[in-house]
């Protein structure tokens, strides 16, 4: 099946039973894109501004995590990231991919980091875009302005609470158009989307007594690029510096004029940074 989106034709990923669903484009070395934590999120819509650039010489796999998009019907495991990594391995094996570069945003960054630690044979280069897992002394799902605004939307999903949350996601308020608010509301209104997001959040809260991933980041052996928006209101820059500096081969790049969604707010610069890193 083909689907025409802003970035070109995508082919549906039909993984084996229990694997992750999604879409793919291009040919060459595999690059996995894992989406973030938002009601109704999916990789195809989140990375619409990246596919065309990344699919030049690469096989781009836009995979939806359990509870989201094409993987909405997969169960939400107590160990969410561990389960997602196993499903990622199963998916790549079914697609004939032995090893891939992995880019994860927000929640996808948690899964990408866990994959680098638990399945080092699977991950070549690692790109982490604003993953809360590097926040030291916090489970990454509470405390910040962005997290509070999202919680307010989940408790009372209206256009106003959606707008207030989106204002924490972008540094430039001009990027938040009426069309964007309507699109995000429509995704959140998909049957079960908010309930599944809450279930994912509960799985992390239940596991918060486990050793946090940031404390294990010294074991990452892959080359890594960490991308952060300087105006990030979900996970402020100063709260992740200690966790980020523990990644042995990780370069941190701070994008001025961007917040949590730097890949959407400044896609050209984001794509250039990631492209240079993967080609290096």
mmCIF file of C-alpha atoms in Angstrom:
data_model
loop_
_atom_site.group_PDB
_atom_site.id
_atom_site.type_symbol
_atom_site.label_atom_id
_atom_site.label_comp_id
_atom_site.label_asym_id
_atom_site.label_seq_id
_atom_site.Cartn_x
_atom_site.Cartn_y
_atom_site.Cartn_z
ATOM 1 C CA UNK A 1 0.000 0.000 0.000
ATOM 2 C CA UNK A 2 1.236 3.508 -0.837
ATOM 3 C CA UNK A 3 0.414 6.741 0.963
ATOM 4 C CA UNK A 4 1.206 10.187 -0.437
ATOM 5 C CA UNK A 5 2.355 12.632 2.213
ATOM 6 C CA UNK A 6 4.215 15.923 2.167
ATOM 7 C CA UNK A 7 7.559 14.189 1.881
ATOM 8 C CA UNK A 8 6.647 11.777 -0.910
ATOM 9 C CA UNK A 9 5.316 8.244 -1.323
ATOM 10 C CA UNK A 10 5.699 5.910 1.624
ATOM 11 C CA UNK A 11 5.288 2.143 1.666
ATOM 12 C CA UNK A 12 3.490 0.522 4.574
ATOM 13 C CA UNK A 13 5.684 -1.544 6.879
ATOM 14 C CA UNK A 14 4.158 -4.958 7.342
ATOM 15 C CA UNK A 15 6.190 -6.511 10.119
ATOM 16 C CA UNK A 16 5.717 -9.967 11.533
ATOM 17 C CA UNK A 17 3.106 -10.560 14.247
ATOM 18 C CA UNK A 18 3.989 -8.636 17.407
ATOM 19 C CA UNK A 19 6.257 -6.215 15.568
ATOM 20 C CA UNK A 20 5.915 -2.469 15.159
ATOM 21 C CA UNK A 21 3.861 -0.998 12.338
ATOM 22 C CA UNK A 22 4.715 2.066 10.326
ATOM 23 C CA UNK A 23 5.967 3.271 6.960
ATOM 24 C CA UNK A 24 9.178 3.337 4.962
ATOM 25 C CA UNK A 25 10.838 5.223 2.119
ATOM 26 C CA UNK A 26 14.113 5.105 0.230
ATOM 27 C CA UNK A 27 16.848 2.535 -0.170
ATOM 28 C CA UNK A 28 20.226 1.990 1.430
ATOM 29 C CA UNK A 29 21.463 1.719 5.027
ATOM 30 C CA UNK A 30 18.561 1.624 7.466
ATOM 31 C CA UNK A 31 17.594 4.621 9.591
ATOM 32 C CA UNK A 32 14.829 4.104 12.165
ATOM 33 C CA UNK A 33 12.764 7.115 13.283
ATOM 34 C CA UNK A 34 10.869 6.805 16.583
ATOM 35 C CA UNK A 35 8.262 9.424 17.487
ATOM 36 C CA UNK A 36 7.629 11.320 20.689
ATOM 37 C CA UNK A 37 5.086 11.377 23.521
ATOM 38 C CA UNK A 38 1.901 13.100 22.385
ATOM 39 C CA UNK A 39 -1.775 12.128 22.113
ATOM 40 C CA UNK A 40 -2.350 10.469 18.758
ATOM 41 C CA UNK A 41 1.329 10.668 17.794
ATOM 42 C CA UNK A 42 2.766 8.589 14.961
ATOM 43 C CA UNK A 43 6.114 8.611 13.192
ATOM 44 C CA UNK A 44 4.770 9.388 9.723
ATOM 45 C CA UNK A 45 3.179 12.695 10.732
ATOM 46 C CA UNK A 46 5.831 13.684 13.260
ATOM 47 C CA UNK A 47 8.740 13.269 10.853
ATOM 48 C CA UNK A 48 7.037 14.573 7.710
ATOM 49 C CA UNK A 49 9.744 17.238 7.493
ATOM 50 C CA UNK A 50 12.582 14.690 7.658
ATOM 51 C CA UNK A 51 11.662 11.844 5.298
ATOM 52 C CA UNK A 52 12.587 13.442 1.993
ATOM 53 C CA UNK A 53 15.994 14.582 3.241
ATOM 54 C CA UNK A 54 16.858 11.341 5.019
ATOM 55 C CA UNK A 55 15.573 9.001 2.281
ATOM 56 C CA UNK A 56 18.244 10.188 -0.148
ATOM 57 C CA UNK A 57 20.517 7.158 -0.009
ATOM 58 C CA UNK A 58 18.893 5.614 3.070
ATOM 59 C CA UNK A 59 16.078 3.240 3.880
ATOM 60 C CA UNK A 60 14.028 5.286 6.332
ATOM 61 C CA UNK A 61 11.765 3.275 8.653
ATOM 62 C CA UNK A 62 9.144 5.367 10.438
ATOM 63 C CA UNK A 63 7.996 3.044 13.207
ATOM 64 C CA UNK A 64 5.152 3.572 15.656
ATOM 65 C CA UNK A 65 5.715 2.574 19.263
ATOM 66 C CA UNK A 66 3.248 0.367 21.190
ATOM 67 C CA UNK A 67 -0.019 2.216 21.773
ATOM 68 C CA UNK A 68 0.503 4.666 18.902
ATOM 69 C CA UNK A 69 -0.427 4.901 15.236
ATOM 70 C CA UNK A 70 -0.013 1.650 13.325
ATOM 71 C CA UNK A 71 1.008 -0.059 16.598
ATOM 72 C CA UNK A 72 -1.986 1.226 18.586
ATOM 73 C CA UNK A 73 -3.326 -2.247 19.298
ATOM 74 C CA UNK A 74 -0.107 -3.568 20.838
ATOM 75 C CA UNK A 75 -0.323 -3.937 24.633
ATOM 76 C CA UNK A 76 1.299 -1.395 26.959
ATOM 77 C CA UNK A 77 3.863 -3.402 28.916
ATOM 78 C CA UNK A 78 4.965 -2.574 32.462
ATOM 79 C CA UNK A 79 8.521 -2.317 31.133
ATOM 80 C CA UNK A 80 7.565 -0.130 28.198
ATOM 81 C CA UNK A 81 11.011 0.620 26.778
ATOM 82 C CA UNK A 82 12.244 -2.951 27.201
ATOM 83 C CA UNK A 83 9.186 -4.303 25.429
ATOM 84 C CA UNK A 84 9.518 -1.714 22.662
ATOM 85 C CA UNK A 85 13.146 -2.702 22.088
ATOM 86 C CA UNK A 86 12.205 -6.350 21.715
ATOM 87 C CA UNK A 87 9.472 -5.415 19.243
ATOM 88 C CA UNK A 88 11.927 -3.212 17.369
ATOM 89 C CA UNK A 89 14.356 -6.118 17.056
ATOM 90 C CA UNK A 90 11.554 -8.386 15.846
ATOM 91 C CA UNK A 91 10.461 -5.781 13.306
ATOM 92 C CA UNK A 92 13.918 -5.170 11.885
ATOM 93 C CA UNK A 93 14.590 -8.891 11.640
ATOM 94 C CA UNK A 94 11.348 -9.380 9.711
ATOM 95 C CA UNK A 95 12.399 -6.589 7.328
ATOM 96 C CA UNK A 96 15.833 -8.098 6.725
ATOM 97 C CA UNK A 97 17.678 -5.375 8.677
ATOM 98 C CA UNK A 98 20.551 -6.565 10.869
ATOM 99 C CA UNK A 99 21.732 -3.163 12.072
ATOM 100 C CA UNK A 100 20.384 0.389 11.826
ATOM 101 C CA UNK A 101 21.014 3.961 12.823
ATOM 102 C CA UNK A 102 18.277 5.022 15.246
ATOM 103 C CA UNK A 103 16.833 8.507 15.793
ATOM 104 C CA UNK A 104 14.370 8.970 18.628
ATOM 105 C CA UNK A 105 12.511 12.090 19.718
ATOM 106 C CA UNK A 106 11.217 12.449 23.279
ATOM 107 C CA UNK A 107 9.639 9.061 24.120
ATOM 108 C CA UNK A 108 11.336 7.621 21.039
ATOM 109 C CA UNK A 109 14.648 8.791 22.490
ATOM 110 C CA UNK A 110 14.010 6.725 25.627
ATOM 111 C CA UNK A 111 13.460 3.650 23.472
ATOM 112 C CA UNK A 112 16.461 4.452 21.266
ATOM 113 C CA UNK A 113 18.751 4.791 24.286
ATOM 114 C CA UNK A 114 17.417 1.551 25.773
ATOM 115 C CA UNK A 115 18.045 -0.171 22.424
ATOM 116 C CA UNK A 116 21.631 1.087 22.370
ATOM 117 C CA UNK A 117 22.151 -0.360 25.858
ATOM 118 C CA UNK A 118 20.238 -3.650 25.619
ATOM 119 C CA UNK A 119 20.733 -4.443 21.935
ATOM 120 C CA UNK A 120 24.079 -2.888 20.980
ATOM 121 C CA UNK A 121 24.339 -5.234 17.992
ATOM 122 C CA UNK A 122 21.175 -3.641 16.601
ATOM 123 C CA UNK A 123 22.119 0.045 16.818
ATOM 124 C CA UNK A 124 24.874 1.652 14.784
ATOM 125 C CA UNK A 125 24.695 5.412 15.304
ATOM 126 C CA UNK A 126 22.336 7.020 17.787
ATOM 127 C CA UNK A 127 20.494 10.352 17.577
ATOM 128 C CA UNK A 128 18.627 11.495 20.687
ATOM 129 C CA UNK A 129 16.363 14.510 20.212
ATOM 130 C CA UNK A 130 15.172 15.935 23.539
ATOM 131 C CA UNK A 131 14.585 12.650 25.405
ATOM 132 C CA UNK A 132 13.455 13.210 29.001
ATOM 133 C CA UNK A 133 15.404 10.147 30.069
ATOM 134 C CA UNK A 134 18.539 12.284 30.423
ATOM 135 C CA UNK A 135 16.897 14.454 33.077
ATOM 136 C CA UNK A 136 18.816 13.658 36.259
ATOM 137 C CA UNK A 137 16.787 13.055 39.416
ATOM 138 C CA UNK A 138 13.466 13.048 37.579
ATOM 139 C CA UNK A 139 11.451 10.385 35.825
ATOM 140 C CA UNK A 140 11.054 12.773 32.886
ATOM 141 C CA UNK A 141 7.271 12.897 33.133
ATOM 142 C CA UNK A 142 6.643 15.512 35.790
ATOM 143 C CA UNK A 143 7.685 18.880 37.123
ATOM 144 C CA UNK A 144 8.330 20.990 34.013
ATOM 145 C CA UNK A 145 5.941 23.503 32.485
ATOM 146 C CA UNK A 146 5.515 21.432 29.331
ATOM 147 C CA UNK A 147 4.677 18.285 31.277
ATOM 148 C CA UNK A 148 2.158 20.148 33.443
ATOM 149 C CA UNK A 149 0.442 21.656 30.411
ATOM 150 C CA UNK A 150 0.178 18.264 28.737
ATOM 151 C CA UNK A 151 -1.319 16.808 31.921
ATOM 152 C CA UNK A 152 -3.862 19.644 31.941
ATOM 153 C CA UNK A 153 -4.829 18.819 28.358
ATOM 154 C CA UNK A 154 -5.197 15.125 29.125
ATOM 155 C CA UNK A 155 -7.461 15.980 32.068
ATOM 156 C CA UNK A 156 -9.567 18.408 30.010
ATOM 157 C CA UNK A 157 -8.947 18.038 26.261
ATOM 158 C CA UNK A 158 -10.091 21.301 24.700
ATOM 159 C CA UNK A 159 -8.750 23.655 22.046
ATOM 160 C CA UNK A 160 -7.595 26.041 24.786
ATOM 161 C CA UNK A 161 -5.654 23.430 26.778
ATOM 162 C CA UNK A 162 -4.163 22.091 23.527
ATOM 163 C CA UNK A 163 -3.014 25.601 22.575
ATOM 164 C CA UNK A 164 -1.495 26.128 26.018
ATOM 165 C CA UNK A 165 0.434 22.862 25.704
ATOM 166 C CA UNK A 166 1.628 23.609 22.171
ATOM 167 C CA UNK A 167 2.956 26.957 23.410
ATOM 168 C CA UNK A 168 5.485 24.954 25.442
ATOM 169 C CA UNK A 169 6.512 22.878 22.417
ATOM 170 C CA UNK A 170 7.625 25.707 20.124
ATOM 171 C CA UNK A 171 9.887 28.676 20.853
ATOM 172 C CA UNK A 172 8.177 30.755 18.157
ATOM 173 C CA UNK A 173 4.511 31.303 18.966
ATOM 174 C CA UNK A 174 3.958 32.134 15.310
ATOM 175 C CA UNK A 175 4.467 28.458 14.465
ATOM 176 C CA UNK A 176 1.268 27.580 16.345
ATOM 177 C CA UNK A 177 -1.433 28.161 13.768
ATOM 178 C CA UNK A 178 -5.129 27.414 14.026
ATOM 179 C CA UNK A 179 -4.550 24.582 11.548
ATOM 180 C CA UNK A 180 -1.868 23.057 13.789
ATOM 181 C CA UNK A 181 -4.148 23.185 16.834
ATOM 182 C CA UNK A 182 -6.958 21.561 14.850
ATOM 183 C CA UNK A 183 -4.642 18.850 13.513
ATOM 184 C CA UNK A 184 -3.267 18.020 16.955
ATOM 185 C CA UNK A 185 -6.777 17.968 18.416
ATOM 186 C CA UNK A 186 -7.936 15.594 15.676
ATOM 187 C CA UNK A 187 -5.069 13.201 16.413
ATOM 188 C CA UNK A 188 -5.829 13.322 20.127
ATOM 189 C CA UNK A 189 -9.509 12.626 19.390
ATOM 190 C CA UNK A 190 -8.753 9.312 17.702
ATOM 191 C CA UNK A 191 -10.552 6.539 19.620
ATOM 192 C CA UNK A 192 -8.472 5.490 22.619
ATOM 193 C CA UNK A 193 -5.538 7.829 21.898
ATOM 194 C CA UNK A 194 -5.639 9.684 25.217
ATOM 195 C CA UNK A 195 -6.305 6.522 27.232
ATOM 196 C CA UNK A 196 -3.326 4.803 25.630
ATOM 197 C CA UNK A 197 -1.088 7.811 26.295
ATOM 198 C CA UNK A 198 -2.101 7.732 29.946
ATOM 199 C CA UNK A 199 -1.308 4.006 30.067
ATOM 200 C CA UNK A 200 2.172 4.629 28.657
ATOM 201 C CA UNK A 201 2.756 7.324 31.255
ATOM 202 C CA UNK A 202 1.612 5.018 34.070
ATOM 203 C CA UNK A 203 4.047 2.351 32.901
ATOM 204 C CA UNK A 204 6.920 4.799 33.394
ATOM 205 C CA UNK A 205 5.653 5.966 36.762
ATOM 206 C CA UNK A 206 5.412 2.355 37.947
ATOM 207 C CA UNK A 207 9.022 1.732 36.900
ATOM 208 C CA UNK A 208 10.501 4.894 38.413
ATOM 209 C CA UNK A 209 12.199 2.928 41.227
ATOM 210 C CA UNK A 210 14.337 1.093 38.656
ATOM 211 C CA UNK A 211 17.801 2.518 37.885
ATOM 212 C CA UNK A 212 17.125 5.481 35.572
ATOM 213 C CA UNK A 213 18.486 5.255 32.058
ATOM 214 C CA UNK A 214 20.589 8.385 32.469
ATOM 215 C CA UNK A 215 22.594 6.607 35.159
ATOM 216 C CA UNK A 216 23.423 3.859 32.663
ATOM 217 C CA UNK A 217 24.394 6.163 29.812
ATOM 218 C CA UNK A 218 28.109 5.614 30.437
ATOM 219 C CA UNK A 219 27.604 2.149 28.925
ATOM 220 C CA UNK A 220 26.587 3.537 25.526
ATOM 221 C CA UNK A 221 29.292 2.522 23.065
ATOM 222 C CA UNK A 222 27.764 3.956 19.899
ATOM 223 C CA UNK A 223 28.601 7.342 18.454
ATOM 224 C CA UNK A 224 25.751 9.592 19.518
ATOM 225 C CA UNK A 225 24.337 12.999 18.647
ATOM 226 C CA UNK A 226 22.193 14.738 21.257
ATOM 227 C CA UNK A 227 20.007 17.546 19.928
ATOM 228 C CA UNK A 228 18.298 20.008 22.250
ATOM 229 C CA UNK A 229 16.236 23.136 21.715
ATOM 230 C CA UNK A 230 17.627 25.895 23.906
ATOM 231 C CA UNK A 231 14.119 27.051 24.827
ATOM 232 C CA UNK A 232 12.866 23.553 25.698
ATOM 233 C CA UNK A 233 10.135 23.888 28.339
ATOM 234 C CA UNK A 234 9.538 20.142 28.719
ATOM 235 C CA UNK A 235 13.095 19.258 29.693
ATOM 236 C CA UNK A 236 15.117 22.467 30.221
ATOM 237 C CA UNK A 237 18.695 22.395 28.992
ATOM 238 C CA UNK A 238 20.321 22.773 32.409
ATOM 239 C CA UNK A 239 18.417 19.727 33.705
ATOM 240 C CA UNK A 240 19.975 17.355 31.153
ATOM 241 C CA UNK A 241 23.595 18.493 31.032
ATOM 242 C CA UNK A 242 24.824 16.011 33.656
ATOM 243 C CA UNK A 243 23.043 13.104 31.987
ATOM 244 C CA UNK A 244 24.202 14.179 28.529
ATOM 245 C CA UNK A 245 27.857 14.495 29.488
ATOM 246 C CA UNK A 246 27.899 10.881 30.669
ATOM 247 C CA UNK A 247 27.422 9.516 27.134
ATOM 248 C CA UNK A 248 31.036 8.606 26.246
ATOM 249 C CA UNK A 249 30.871 9.298 22.509
ATOM 250 C CA UNK A 250 27.999 11.767 22.531
ATOM 251 C CA UNK A 251 28.116 15.256 21.014
ATOM 252 C CA UNK A 252 25.530 17.715 22.337
ATOM 253 C CA UNK A 253 24.231 20.346 19.922
ATOM 254 C CA UNK A 254 21.964 23.076 21.255
ATOM 255 C CA UNK A 255 19.611 24.633 18.718
ATOM 256 C CA UNK A 256 18.869 28.277 19.492
ATOM 257 C CA UNK A 257 15.366 29.461 18.735
ATOM 258 C CA UNK A 258 13.897 25.985 19.205
ATOM 259 C CA UNK A 259 12.013 24.212 21.963
ATOM 260 C CA UNK A 260 10.921 20.580 22.363
ATOM 261 C CA UNK A 261 10.063 20.037 18.691
ATOM 262 C CA UNK A 262 13.242 21.336 17.071
ATOM 263 C CA UNK A 263 12.836 18.883 14.173
ATOM 264 C CA UNK A 264 9.531 20.572 13.282
ATOM 265 C CA UNK A 265 10.461 24.128 14.235
ATOM 266 C CA UNK A 266 13.687 24.259 12.198
ATOM 267 C CA UNK A 267 13.660 21.120 10.004
ATOM 268 C CA UNK A 268 16.351 22.285 7.576
ATOM 269 C CA UNK A 269 18.921 22.866 10.305
ATOM 270 C CA UNK A 270 17.883 19.707 12.151
ATOM 271 C CA UNK A 271 18.138 17.604 8.982
ATOM 272 C CA UNK A 272 21.533 19.070 8.150
ATOM 273 C CA UNK A 273 22.942 18.311 11.600
ATOM 274 C CA UNK A 274 21.641 14.742 11.584
ATOM 275 C CA UNK A 275 22.754 14.153 7.988
ATOM 276 C CA UNK A 276 26.275 15.330 8.700
ATOM 277 C CA UNK A 277 26.481 13.173 11.799
ATOM 278 C CA UNK A 278 25.265 10.014 10.056
ATOM 279 C CA UNK A 279 27.615 10.575 7.130
ATOM 280 C CA UNK A 280 30.645 11.278 9.310
#
